[in-house]
Every structure is written in C-alpha cells, then in structure tokens.
mmCIF file of C-alpha atoms in Angstrom:
data_model
loop_
_atom_site.group_PDB
_atom_site.id
_atom_site.type_symbol
_atom_site.label_atom_id
_atom_site.label_comp_id
_atom_site.label_asym_id
_atom_site.label_seq_id
_atom_site.Cartn_x
_atom_site.Cartn_y
_atom_site.Cartn_z
ATOM 1 C CA MET A 203 0.000 0.000 0.000
ATOM 2 C CA LYS A 204 2.842 2.355 0.847
ATOM 3 C CA HIS A 205 4.553 1.570 -2.446
ATOM 4 C CA SER A 206 1.362 2.208 -4.471
ATOM 5 C CA MET A 207 0.821 5.523 -2.680
ATOM 6 C CA ILE A 208 4.343 6.621 -3.567
ATOM 7 C CA GLN A 209 3.662 5.785 -7.211
ATOM 8 C CA LEU A 210 0.412 7.752 -7.126
ATOM 9 C CA ASP A 211 2.157 10.699 -5.514
ATOM 10 C CA ASP A 212 4.770 10.676 -8.268
ATOM 11 C CA LEU A 213 2.185 11.414 -10.946
ATOM 12 C CA PRO A 214 1.805 15.011 -12.176
ATOM 13 C CA ASP A 215 -1.177 17.027 -10.942
ATOM 14 C CA GLU A 216 -2.921 16.885 -14.324
ATOM 15 C CA ILE A 217 -2.932 13.070 -14.310
ATOM 16 C CA LEU A 218 -4.068 12.921 -10.692
ATOM 17 C CA ILE A 219 -6.969 15.269 -11.426
ATOM 18 C CA MET A 220 -8.016 13.102 -14.389
ATOM 19 C CA ILE A 221 -7.974 10.029 -12.146
ATOM 20 C CA PHE A 222 -9.833 11.685 -9.281
ATOM 21 C CA LYS A 223 -12.488 13.135 -11.612
ATOM 22 C CA ASN A 224 -13.509 9.579 -12.507
ATOM 23 C CA MET A 225 -14.134 8.816 -8.846
ATOM 24 C CA CYS A 226 -17.129 9.823 -6.773
ATOM 25 C CA GLN A 227 -16.408 13.313 -5.408
ATOM 26 C CA ALA A 228 -17.330 12.328 -1.867
ATOM 27 C CA ASP A 229 -15.067 9.268 -2.037
ATOM 28 C CA THR A 230 -12.233 11.382 -3.414
ATOM 29 C CA VAL A 231 -12.512 13.963 -0.655
ATOM 30 C CA TYR A 232 -12.976 11.353 2.085
ATOM 31 C CA SER A 233 -10.036 9.201 0.955
ATOM 32 C CA LEU A 234 -7.447 11.851 0.167
ATOM 33 C CA ILE A 235 -7.907 14.776 2.541
ATOM 34 C CA GLY A 236 -5.171 14.590 5.142
ATOM 35 C CA VAL A 237 -2.899 12.229 3.192
ATOM 36 C CA ASN A 238 -0.422 15.011 2.427
ATOM 37 C CA GLN A 239 -0.414 18.701 1.585
ATOM 38 C CA ARG A 240 -0.300 18.124 -2.158
ATOM 39 C CA PHE A 241 -3.385 15.904 -2.134
ATOM 40 C CA ASN A 242 -5.140 18.382 0.135
ATOM 41 C CA THR A 243 -4.546 21.163 -2.388
ATOM 42 C CA ILE A 244 -5.929 19.057 -5.234
ATOM 43 C CA VAL A 245 -9.068 17.757 -3.524
ATOM 44 C CA TYR A 246 -9.829 21.174 -2.034
ATOM 45 C CA ASP A 247 -10.267 22.402 -5.610
ATOM 46 C CA SER A 248 -13.830 23.337 -6.578
ATOM 47 C CA ILE A 249 -13.848 20.478 -9.110
ATOM 48 C CA PHE A 250 -14.265 18.085 -6.200
ATOM 49 C CA THR A 251 -15.957 20.224 -3.563
ATOM 50 C CA ASN A 252 -18.669 22.325 -5.212
ATOM 51 C CA HIS A 253 -21.031 19.419 -5.939
ATOM 52 C CA LEU A 254 -21.204 16.708 -3.261
ATOM 53 C CA THR A 255 -23.447 13.653 -3.020
ATOM 54 C CA LEU A 256 -23.296 12.440 0.573
ATOM 55 C CA PHE A 257 -25.004 9.062 0.396
ATOM 56 C CA GLU A 258 -24.457 5.663 -1.183
ATOM 57 C CA HIS A 259 -26.384 3.369 -3.500
ATOM 58 C CA SER A 260 -26.898 -0.196 -2.332
ATOM 59 C CA SER A 261 -26.623 -3.187 -4.657
ATOM 60 C CA ASP A 262 -30.343 -3.023 -5.474
ATOM 61 C CA GLY A 263 -30.096 0.661 -6.427
ATOM 62 C CA SER A 264 -31.735 2.069 -3.309
ATOM 63 C CA ILE A 265 -30.297 5.084 -1.499
ATOM 64 C CA CYS A 266 -28.734 4.653 1.930
ATOM 65 C CA SER A 267 -26.735 6.749 4.352
ATOM 66 C CA PHE A 268 -22.976 6.675 4.805
ATOM 67 C CA THR A 269 -21.729 4.638 7.745
ATOM 68 C CA ASP A 270 -21.695 6.439 11.074
ATOM 69 C CA SER A 271 -17.896 6.600 11.165
ATOM 70 C CA MET A 272 -17.764 8.075 7.654
ATOM 71 C CA LEU A 273 -20.432 10.646 8.558
ATOM 72 C CA GLU A 274 -18.486 11.596 11.674
ATOM 73 C CA ILE A 275 -15.345 12.324 9.665
ATOM 74 C CA PHE A 276 -17.275 14.360 7.100
ATOM 75 C CA CYS A 277 -19.156 16.377 9.716
ATOM 76 C CA SER A 278 -16.282 17.021 12.109
ATOM 77 C CA LYS A 279 -13.234 17.277 9.865
ATOM 78 C CA ILE A 280 -14.065 17.656 6.178
ATOM 79 C CA LEU A 281 -17.184 19.807 5.750
ATOM 80 C CA PRO A 282 -16.013 22.628 8.088
ATOM 81 C CA LYS A 283 -12.884 22.992 5.933
ATOM 82 C CA ILE A 284 -14.607 23.086 2.544
ATOM 83 C CA ASN A 285 -17.991 24.595 3.497
ATOM 84 C CA HIS A 286 -17.385 27.871 1.640
ATOM 85 C CA LYS A 287 -16.764 25.981 -1.612
ATOM 86 C CA ILE A 288 -19.864 23.765 -1.557
ATOM 87 C CA LYS A 289 -22.547 24.938 -4.006
ATOM 88 C CA TYR A 290 -24.713 21.826 -4.362
ATOM 89 C CA LEU A 291 -25.530 19.144 -1.813
ATOM 90 C CA HIS A 292 -27.355 15.874 -2.453
ATOM 91 C CA LEU A 293 -28.496 14.350 0.851
ATOM 92 C CA GLU A 294 -30.739 11.552 2.050
ATOM 93 C CA SER A 295 -33.279 12.049 4.812
ATOM 94 C CA SER A 296 -31.760 10.093 7.712
ATOM 95 C CA SER A 297 -28.425 11.956 7.676
ATOM 96 C CA MET A 298 -29.381 15.352 6.254
ATOM 97 C CA GLU A 299 -29.925 17.099 9.595
ATOM 98 C CA ARG A 300 -26.562 15.978 10.903
ATOM 99 C CA ILE A 301 -24.815 17.200 7.747
ATOM 100 C CA LEU A 302 -26.668 20.514 7.541
ATOM 101 C CA LEU A 303 -25.911 21.312 11.183
ATOM 102 C CA ALA A 304 -22.231 20.379 10.893
ATOM 103 C CA THR A 305 -21.298 23.831 9.557
ATOM 104 C CA ASN A 306 -22.567 26.855 7.670
ATOM 105 C CA TYR A 307 -22.802 26.723 3.878
ATOM 106 C CA PRO A 308 -22.449 30.335 2.707
ATOM 107 C CA SER A 309 -22.108 29.441 -1.003
ATOM 108 C CA LEU A 310 -24.863 26.811 -1.133
ATOM 109 C CA TYR A 311 -27.008 27.306 -4.236
ATOM 110 C CA GLY A 312 -28.884 24.019 -4.551
ATOM 111 C CA LEU A 313 -30.064 21.350 -2.113
ATOM 112 C CA CYS A 314 -31.482 18.016 -3.321
ATOM 113 C CA LEU A 315 -33.097 15.703 -0.773
ATOM 114 C CA TYR A 316 -33.854 12.024 -1.328
ATOM 115 C CA ASN A 317 -36.112 9.559 0.517
ATOM 116 C CA ILE A 318 -37.811 12.414 2.345
ATOM 117 C CA ASN A 319 -41.439 11.997 3.406
ATOM 118 C CA LEU A 320 -44.087 14.700 3.329
ATOM 119 C CA GLU A 321 -44.174 15.405 7.063
ATOM 120 C CA THR A 322 -40.403 15.803 7.257
ATOM 121 C CA ALA A 323 -40.457 18.137 4.262
ATOM 122 C CA LYS A 324 -43.155 20.269 5.901
ATOM 123 C CA HIS A 325 -41.162 20.434 9.121
ATOM 124 C CA TYR A 326 -37.988 21.653 7.462
ATOM 125 C CA PHE A 327 -39.187 23.821 4.615
ATOM 126 C CA PHE A 328 -42.439 25.417 5.638
ATOM 127 C CA THR A 329 -40.711 27.371 8.397
ATOM 128 C CA LEU A 330 -38.122 28.860 6.023
ATOM 129 C CA SER A 331 -39.746 32.257 5.603
ATOM 130 C CA THR A 332 -36.467 33.724 4.292
ATOM 131 C CA LEU A 333 -36.382 31.467 1.220
ATOM 132 C CA LEU A 334 -35.758 33.706 -1.817
ATOM 133 C CA GLU A 335 -35.615 31.355 -4.803
ATOM 134 C CA LEU A 336 -37.307 28.015 -5.392
ATOM 135 C CA HIS A 337 -37.201 25.553 -8.310
ATOM 136 C CA VAL A 338 -39.572 22.630 -7.790
ATOM 137 C CA SER A 339 -41.571 19.910 -9.545
ATOM 138 C CA VAL A 340 -44.975 19.062 -8.081
ATOM 139 C CA THR A 341 -47.762 16.617 -8.861
ATOM 140 C CA ASN A 342 -50.742 18.930 -9.177
ATOM 141 C CA PHE A 343 -51.780 22.557 -9.167
ATOM 142 C CA SER A 344 -52.880 22.417 -5.536
ATOM 143 C CA ASP A 345 -49.258 21.767 -4.556
ATOM 144 C CA CYS A 346 -48.268 24.962 -6.354
ATOM 145 C CA LEU A 347 -50.943 26.966 -4.529
ATOM 146 C CA TYR A 348 -49.867 25.389 -1.256
ATOM 147 C CA LEU A 349 -46.338 26.715 -1.732
ATOM 148 C CA LEU A 350 -47.696 30.197 -2.474
ATOM 149 C CA ASP A 351 -50.094 30.484 0.463
ATOM 150 C CA GLY A 352 -47.847 32.928 2.334
ATOM 151 C CA ARG A 353 -45.399 30.594 4.062
ATOM 152 C CA PHE A 354 -42.599 31.782 1.716
ATOM 153 C CA ASN A 355 -43.459 35.459 1.829
ATOM 154 C CA GLN A 356 -39.946 36.605 0.842
ATOM 155 C CA LEU A 357 -39.827 34.480 -2.295
ATOM 156 C CA HIS A 358 -38.790 36.537 -5.339
ATOM 157 C CA THR A 359 -38.099 33.757 -7.895
ATOM 158 C CA PHE A 360 -40.275 30.676 -8.373
ATOM 159 C CA TYR A 361 -39.941 28.040 -11.108
ATOM 160 C CA VAL A 362 -42.542 25.264 -10.964
ATOM 161 C CA ASN A 363 -43.102 22.239 -13.168
ATOM 162 C CA ILE A 364 -46.582 20.767 -12.640
ATOM 163 C CA ALA A 365 -47.526 17.246 -13.708
ATOM 164 C CA TYR A 366 -51.295 17.869 -13.731
ATOM 165 C CA THR A 367 -53.310 21.089 -13.574
ATOM 166 C CA ARG A 368 -56.692 19.869 -12.445
ATOM 167 C CA PHE A 369 -59.315 21.763 -10.511
ATOM 168 C CA SER A 370 -59.322 20.755 -6.843
ATOM 169 C CA ARG A 371 -61.877 21.265 -4.120
ATOM 170 C CA LEU A 372 -59.042 21.546 -1.614
ATOM 171 C CA THR A 373 -59.379 24.805 0.288
ATOM 172 C CA ILE A 374 -56.136 26.775 0.042
ATOM 173 C CA ASN A 375 -55.490 30.402 0.865
ATOM 174 C CA ASN A 376 -54.663 31.520 -2.662
ATOM 175 C CA THR A 377 -56.155 35.004 -2.781
ATOM 176 C CA GLU A 378 -53.450 37.128 -1.160
ATOM 177 C CA ASN A 379 -51.158 39.113 -3.457
ATOM 178 C CA LEU A 380 -47.515 38.104 -3.880
ATOM 179 C CA PRO A 381 -45.797 41.516 -3.988
ATOM 180 C CA ASN A 382 -42.252 40.199 -3.566
ATOM 181 C CA LEU A 383 -42.422 37.755 -6.452
ATOM 182 C CA LYS A 384 -40.451 39.158 -9.397
ATOM 183 C CA VAL A 385 -39.775 36.055 -11.520
ATOM 184 C CA PHE A 386 -42.250 33.227 -12.133
ATOM 185 C CA SER A 387 -42.214 30.306 -14.559
ATOM 186 C CA LEU A 388 -44.873 27.602 -14.885
ATOM 187 C CA SER A 389 -44.528 24.506 -17.061
ATOM 188 C CA CYS A 390 -47.013 21.680 -17.580
ATOM 189 C CA LYS A 391 -46.808 19.064 -20.340
ATOM 190 C CA THR A 392 -50.296 17.642 -19.791
ATOM 191 C CA VAL A 393 -53.468 19.345 -20.989
ATOM 192 C CA THR A 394 -54.887 22.135 -18.834
ATOM 193 C CA PHE A 395 -58.690 22.312 -18.903
ATOM 194 C CA ASP A 396 -59.038 25.105 -16.330
ATOM 195 C CA PHE A 397 -56.651 27.765 -17.606
ATOM 196 C CA ASP A 398 -58.997 30.666 -16.826
ATOM 197 C CA GLU A 399 -60.038 29.240 -13.449
ATOM 198 C CA LEU A 400 -56.603 28.209 -12.152
ATOM 199 C CA ILE A 401 -53.637 29.795 -13.894
ATOM 200 C CA VAL A 402 -55.021 33.257 -14.664
ATOM 201 C CA PRO A 403 -56.128 33.995 -11.040
ATOM 202 C CA LEU A 404 -52.713 32.882 -9.802
ATOM 203 C CA LEU A 405 -50.970 35.293 -12.172
ATOM 204 C CA HIS A 406 -53.219 38.139 -11.007
ATOM 205 C CA ARG A 407 -51.729 37.805 -7.512
ATOM 206 C CA MET A 408 -48.243 38.618 -8.856
ATOM 207 C CA ILE A 409 -48.698 42.377 -8.956
ATOM 208 C CA ASN A 410 -44.992 43.242 -9.241
ATOM 209 C CA LEU A 411 -43.903 40.493 -11.601
ATOM 210 C CA GLU A 412 -41.082 41.452 -13.993
ATOM 211 C CA GLU A 413 -40.333 38.142 -15.743
ATOM 212 C CA LEU A 414 -42.874 35.480 -16.671
ATOM 213 C CA GLY A 415 -42.517 32.070 -18.277
ATOM 214 C CA LEU A 416 -45.646 30.165 -19.287
ATOM 215 C CA PHE A 417 -45.381 26.797 -21.047
ATOM 216 C CA VAL A 418 -48.753 25.031 -21.178
ATOM 217 C CA LYS A 419 -51.217 23.045 -23.289
ATOM 218 C CA VAL A 420 -54.763 24.380 -22.981
ATOM 219 C CA ARG A 421 -58.120 23.005 -24.019
ATOM 220 C CA LYS A 422 -61.007 25.476 -24.131
ATOM 221 C CA LYS A 423 -64.614 25.260 -25.281
ATOM 222 C CA ASN A 424 -64.967 28.142 -27.700
ATOM 223 C CA THR A 425 -61.794 30.167 -28.183
ATOM 224 C CA PHE A 426 -58.052 29.795 -28.283
ATOM 225 C CA VAL A 427 -55.750 31.391 -25.762
ATOM 226 C CA ASP A 428 -55.344 34.202 -28.247
ATOM 227 C CA ASP A 429 -54.205 37.798 -28.406
ATOM 228 C CA ASN A 430 -57.235 39.089 -26.514
ATOM 229 C CA ASP A 431 -56.755 36.572 -23.716
ATOM 230 C CA LEU A 432 -53.071 37.360 -23.310
ATOM 231 C CA LYS A 433 -53.612 41.099 -23.381
ATOM 232 C CA LYS A 434 -56.685 41.254 -21.155
ATOM 233 C CA ASN A 435 -55.882 38.578 -18.603
ATOM 234 C CA ILE A 436 -52.094 38.732 -18.315
ATOM 235 C CA ILE A 437 -50.296 41.712 -19.842
ATOM 236 C CA ASN A 438 -52.713 44.423 -18.715
ATOM 237 C CA LYS A 439 -52.609 43.040 -15.169
ATOM 238 C CA MET A 440 -48.800 43.233 -14.913
ATOM 239 C CA SER A 441 -47.592 46.784 -15.330
ATOM 240 C CA ARG A 442 -43.968 45.897 -14.503
ATOM 241 C CA LEU A 443 -43.685 42.900 -16.798
ATOM 242 C CA ASN A 444 -40.744 43.346 -19.180
ATOM 243 C CA ASN A 445 -39.865 39.760 -20.132
ATOM 244 C CA PHE A 446 -42.494 37.249 -21.226
ATOM 245 C CA GLN A 447 -41.274 33.854 -22.476
ATOM 246 C CA PHE A 448 -44.029 31.442 -23.396
ATOM 247 C CA ASP A 449 -45.170 28.492 -25.470
ATOM 248 C CA ILE A 450 -48.954 28.123 -25.384
ATOM 249 C CA ARG A 451 -50.734 25.402 -27.342
ATOM 250 C CA SER A 452 -54.523 25.607 -27.221
ATOM 251 C CA THR A 453 -57.125 23.284 -28.703
ATOM 252 C CA ILE A 454 -60.820 23.722 -29.507
ATOM 253 C CA HIS A 455 -63.448 21.785 -31.461
ATOM 254 C CA ILE A 456 -63.805 23.265 -34.931
ATOM 255 C CA PHE A 457 -67.606 22.994 -34.991
ATOM 256 C CA ASN A 458 -67.718 25.792 -32.415
ATOM 257 C CA GLN A 459 -67.708 29.433 -33.486
ATOM 258 C CA ILE A 460 -64.174 30.798 -33.375
ATOM 259 C CA ASN A 461 -62.411 34.092 -33.885
ATOM 260 C CA LEU A 462 -58.854 33.481 -34.966
ATOM 261 C CA PRO A 463 -56.064 35.916 -34.060
ATOM 262 C CA PHE A 464 -53.850 37.334 -36.784
ATOM 263 C CA ASN A 465 -50.076 37.378 -36.404
ATOM 264 C CA LYS A 466 -49.959 41.143 -36.906
ATOM 265 C CA ASP A 467 -52.397 41.674 -34.015
ATOM 266 C CA ILE A 468 -50.342 39.512 -31.680
ATOM 267 C CA GLN A 469 -47.117 41.263 -32.654
ATOM 268 C CA TYR A 470 -48.753 44.639 -31.993
ATOM 269 C CA ILE A 471 -49.859 43.579 -28.542
ATOM 270 C CA PHE A 472 -46.327 42.449 -27.686
ATOM 271 C CA LYS A 473 -44.637 45.509 -29.138
ATOM 272 C CA ASP A 474 -43.210 46.466 -25.719
ATOM 273 C CA PHE A 475 -41.122 43.290 -25.544
ATOM 274 C CA HIS A 476 -38.371 44.302 -27.933
ATOM 275 C CA ASN A 477 -36.254 41.195 -27.428
ATOM 276 C CA ASN A 478 -38.931 38.783 -28.631
ATOM 277 C CA LEU A 479 -40.544 37.886 -31.919
ATOM 278 C CA ILE A 480 -43.954 36.249 -31.562
ATOM 279 C CA ILE A 481 -44.727 33.197 -33.693
ATOM 280 C CA SER A 482 -48.332 32.063 -34.062
ATOM 281 C CA TYR A 483 -50.097 29.635 -36.381
ATOM 282 C CA VAL A 484 -53.261 27.525 -36.498
ATOM 283 C CA ASP A 485 -53.748 23.923 -37.660
ATOM 284 C CA TYR A 486 -57.071 22.291 -38.518
ATOM 285 C CA PHE A 487 -57.564 18.543 -38.117
ATOM 286 C CA SER A 488 -60.734 17.380 -39.859
ATOM 287 C CA GLU A 489 -60.436 13.754 -38.756
ATOM 288 C CA THR A 490 -60.605 14.687 -35.075
ATOM 289 C CA GLN A 491 -62.641 17.885 -35.606
ATOM 290 C CA GLN A 492 -60.082 19.956 -33.746
ATOM 291 C CA ALA A 493 -58.180 23.162 -34.300
ATOM 292 C CA HIS A 494 -54.825 23.800 -32.652
ATOM 293 C CA CYS A 495 -53.303 27.223 -32.130
ATOM 294 C CA ARG A 496 -49.664 27.550 -31.144
ATOM 295 C CA THR A 497 -48.241 30.859 -29.970
ATOM 296 C CA TYR A 498 -44.735 31.219 -28.597
ATOM 297 C CA SER A 499 -41.977 33.726 -28.026
ATOM 298 C CA TYR A 500 -38.877 33.592 -30.212
ATOM 299 C CA PRO A 501 -35.959 32.962 -29.693
ATOM 300 C CA TYR A 502 -37.309 29.665 -28.399
ATOM 301 C CA LEU A 503 -35.395 28.644 -25.270
ATOM 302 C CA CYS A 504 -36.900 25.237 -24.443
ATOM 303 C CA ASN A 505 -35.058 21.987 -25.173
ATOM 304 C CA SER A 506 -38.038 20.227 -26.768
ATOM 305 C CA TYR A 507 -40.583 21.126 -29.443
ATOM 306 C CA CYS A 508 -43.600 18.828 -29.676
ATOM 307 C CA GLU A 509 -46.286 18.241 -32.309
ATOM 308 C CA ILE A 510 -44.664 19.882 -35.322
ATOM 309 C CA THR A 511 -47.008 19.964 -38.331
ATOM 310 C CA ASN A 512 -46.720 20.794 -42.027
ATOM 311 C CA ASN A 513 -47.756 24.313 -41.095
ATOM 312 C CA PHE A 514 -44.490 24.840 -39.218
ATOM 313 C CA PRO A 515 -43.049 28.233 -40.290
ATOM 314 C CA SER A 516 -39.857 28.297 -42.347
ATOM 315 C CA GLY A 517 -36.685 30.245 -41.651
ATOM 316 C CA LEU A 518 -36.538 29.831 -37.868
ATOM 317 C CA LEU A 519 -33.560 28.476 -35.933
ATOM 318 C CA PHE A 520 -33.984 26.541 -32.680
ATOM 319 C CA LYS A 521 -30.526 26.406 -31.122
ATOM 320 C CA TYR A 522 -31.531 24.781 -27.833
ATOM 321 C CA VAL A 523 -33.961 22.082 -28.980
ATOM 322 C CA LEU A 524 -32.727 18.501 -28.603
ATOM 323 C CA LYS A 525 -36.039 16.623 -28.852
ATOM 324 C CA ILE A 526 -38.849 17.023 -31.396
ATOM 325 C CA SER A 527 -42.038 15.189 -32.337
ATOM 326 C CA LEU A 528 -43.887 15.376 -35.666
ATOM 327 C CA HIS A 529 -47.644 14.957 -35.979
ATOM 328 C CA ASP A 530 -50.136 15.648 -38.762
ATOM 329 C CA GLU A 531 -53.106 14.205 -40.647
ATOM 330 C CA ARG A 532 -51.439 15.200 -43.905
ATOM 331 C CA PRO A 533 -48.338 13.430 -45.268
ATOM 332 C CA PHE A 534 -44.859 14.774 -44.572
ATOM 333 C CA GLU A 535 -43.094 15.373 -47.875
ATOM 334 C CA HIS A 536 -39.364 15.413 -48.544
ATOM 335 C CA GLU A 537 -39.135 19.221 -48.458
ATOM 336 C CA PHE A 538 -40.703 19.250 -45.002
ATOM 337 C CA PHE A 539 -37.888 17.170 -43.527
ATOM 338 C CA LEU A 540 -35.324 19.457 -45.129
ATOM 339 C CA ARG A 541 -36.956 22.444 -43.417
ATOM 340 C CA ILE A 542 -37.043 20.646 -40.076
ATOM 341 C CA ALA A 543 -33.388 19.622 -40.332
ATOM 342 C CA GLN A 544 -32.382 23.230 -41.012
ATOM 343 C CA SER A 545 -34.443 24.613 -38.136
ATOM 344 C CA PHE A 546 -33.311 22.020 -35.563
ATOM 345 C CA PRO A 547 -29.589 21.424 -36.167
ATOM 346 C CA LEU A 548 -28.895 19.909 -32.729
ATOM 347 C CA VAL A 549 -31.850 17.536 -32.415
ATOM 348 C CA LYS A 550 -31.017 14.127 -30.908
ATOM 349 C CA TYR A 551 -34.460 12.560 -30.456
ATOM 350 C CA LEU A 552 -37.268 12.484 -33.025
ATOM 351 C CA THR A 553 -40.745 10.947 -32.725
ATOM 352 C CA LEU A 554 -43.068 10.715 -35.729
ATOM 353 C CA ALA A 555 -46.837 10.074 -35.737
ATOM 354 C CA ASN A 556 -48.117 9.992 -39.317
ATOM 355 C CA ASN A 557 -49.445 7.048 -41.337
ATOM 356 C CA LYS A 558 -50.078 8.971 -44.559
ATOM 357 C CA PRO A 559 -47.888 7.992 -47.559
ATOM 358 C CA GLN A 560 -45.927 10.695 -49.320
ATOM 359 C CA ASN A 561 -47.415 12.124 -52.508
ATOM 360 C CA ASP A 562 -44.048 12.882 -54.092
ATOM 361 C CA LYS A 563 -42.387 9.525 -54.737
ATOM 362 C CA GLN A 564 -39.717 10.848 -57.100
ATOM 363 C CA LYS A 565 -37.187 11.178 -54.320
ATOM 364 C CA ASP A 566 -35.840 8.347 -52.222
ATOM 365 C CA GLN A 567 -38.568 7.691 -49.649
ATOM 366 C CA HIS A 568 -35.942 6.847 -47.043
ATOM 367 C CA TYR A 569 -33.719 9.841 -47.759
ATOM 368 C CA TRP A 570 -35.247 11.967 -44.989
ATOM 369 C CA ILE A 571 -33.725 9.594 -42.421
ATOM 370 C CA ASN A 572 -30.257 10.572 -43.636
ATOM 371 C CA VAL A 573 -31.160 14.245 -43.373
ATOM 372 C CA PHE A 574 -30.950 13.915 -39.596
#
C-alpha cells in the first residue's frame, strides 16, 4: 500500500486530477484529505468540492446513508474545511440534519433531498420564511398553490413544473397578493382544462412580476388562448412585466364558433417586448374535428418542441432544442424534412406520428432519415 501511494504521488497534478475526476467526489474527498499537503490542495479544488453527493447506492439501487464513522469524519473534519466551496448538496433524509448542522454553507445554491417523506419536508421547509428562490416539480396545481399560500413570503423567484393542472376542491389560501415575487415560470406538459379558473387567477396575484414564463397546453370550449386573452388577462394586469417567455398550445373543437387571431395583431400587442418575436399559427384537423393554435416567443429557449405539423413556419432556428415530435393528418413530404433539419440542427431525439404515404415519390422515400 505504501509503495502504491508513492507511485500515485509521483504522478503530475494533471494526471491525478483526471484520475480523481472519474471517482465519486465524496469518495475522493474522504479518501485523500489529510494524506499530504499536495493531495489536500488538489481535492480542495472546486472540481471536487462544489457538488457533493453524501449518500451511497446499495446493490439493489436504493439510497442509503454513509456509515456512522464516515459521517463523523465528514461532519467534524471535512465539511467545516470546505464549506465555503460547496454549491450543491445531495443528501438523504436520515443523515441530512446531521450534515446541515455540521457547519454553515455560505455558497450553497442548490439542495437536493432524497427519501424524504411529506411530514419531514413540511417540518424543514415550511418554516423557512427567508427562502428567496425556489425551483420545484410538483404533482398537481394544488401543490403549487400550497407553496404560495404565504409561508414563503420573501420568495422573489419561483420556477414550478406541474404534472397535472386539475381543478381541486381543496381549500387553500390563494387570494393574497404576492408583492415580492419578481420572476415566475410555470410549465405543464399535460393538458390544462381550467386555464382561466386556475392559472389566470394565480398570475393576477403577482402584482410586481417582472419576468414570466408560461409553457402550457390548454383546451377550451370556444376560443383559443389568443391575443385578446393574453392582453386582457395577463399583460394588462402586470404593469412591470418586461420579459415574457411562453409556449402556449390551445385546442378547440372546430364545430364551435371561433375568432382566430392574426399574427400582426399579436405582434402589436407584444410591441413592448423588444427582445422577442412572436410566432403564431393555427392547424385544422378534420379527422378529429379539432383546431390547434400555437403561440410562442422567439428565440425559443426550451429543449423540446412537440407536435410539429406541415404548417411549421420556415426560416426559424432553434438552437436549444434537442427533442422534437412530428404529428399531422397530412403526409410529410421530402421538403418538409429538409426544413425541419435546417431549423433544428442539434436535435437528438425524433418521434413521428403519421401514417399517410408521401405524394411525391420521385425522391428516395428513405432519404429523410439521412437528413438527420
């Protein structure tokens, strides 16, 4: 063992860092701190200390705590020496209190907790009235309202991803204004049936909001979420709003009476947001008797773009999109795939839902695969 340690110590710093980077950061810090001054200098580097996962995975993949002796060394000797460099902590529930109380974490930016039950989460988080920024994924809209019922009254930035936005009879204090909230983003990939009843009233409470992100699928009875909706129910209610990023897909039945927005009207309404171009288009699907309207801000900052149709506008570049899906009742021709390949140069995942044969058979019917 002594001989192997001498050989390891003879390696240049660059090689040692490459070796240590392939180890678990916590294992690297635990094993090498205190061996000698040179190793201390290396493992004290932010490469190994700014992002720590302080638990283990058992053979069946479940999460479990470090041994008591290992926790004792971390809490008494290691964490107090590197606390100012730690930016992210991943902890499991049985040892998190011991670790969090071991020292102060002045540079901590993110905290991820695993195997934590609801009551424990309430105990720790719902007394943190000084929380300023929160990024969270929740199951339903009631969870979102629960977090905004006043317990985090200093919150100025809130990003929430909601699995389901369904109307709930659960009584929650969701009528008080949120004057300190400056940045809010809501994402939901499932269909929202109660946009006007749930999301719009929540936005009205954010009287001082400056930045808004809204990424939802909406189904309404008679009208799209169109220019009038956005102007009347959102923009006119937020006098300080200066950044509005959104991707809103709304669906209605085409046998209902509809008033379609024009692109020029939407662009006029958003004339105060100089950094954004607004893209809007409507698709009609006769087989399902539906009409889909998609309106979004451009540049498009999301990493996925779903349900692309033949009506997709040309000449746009989506630099951040890695995943796309294609869907239409009409066939996708060769030229369509060329347009898509040009607009999404970095795409890695593609899903296609279309059983209509191409009309133009002059080109190789499999050529579009090579385009990507």
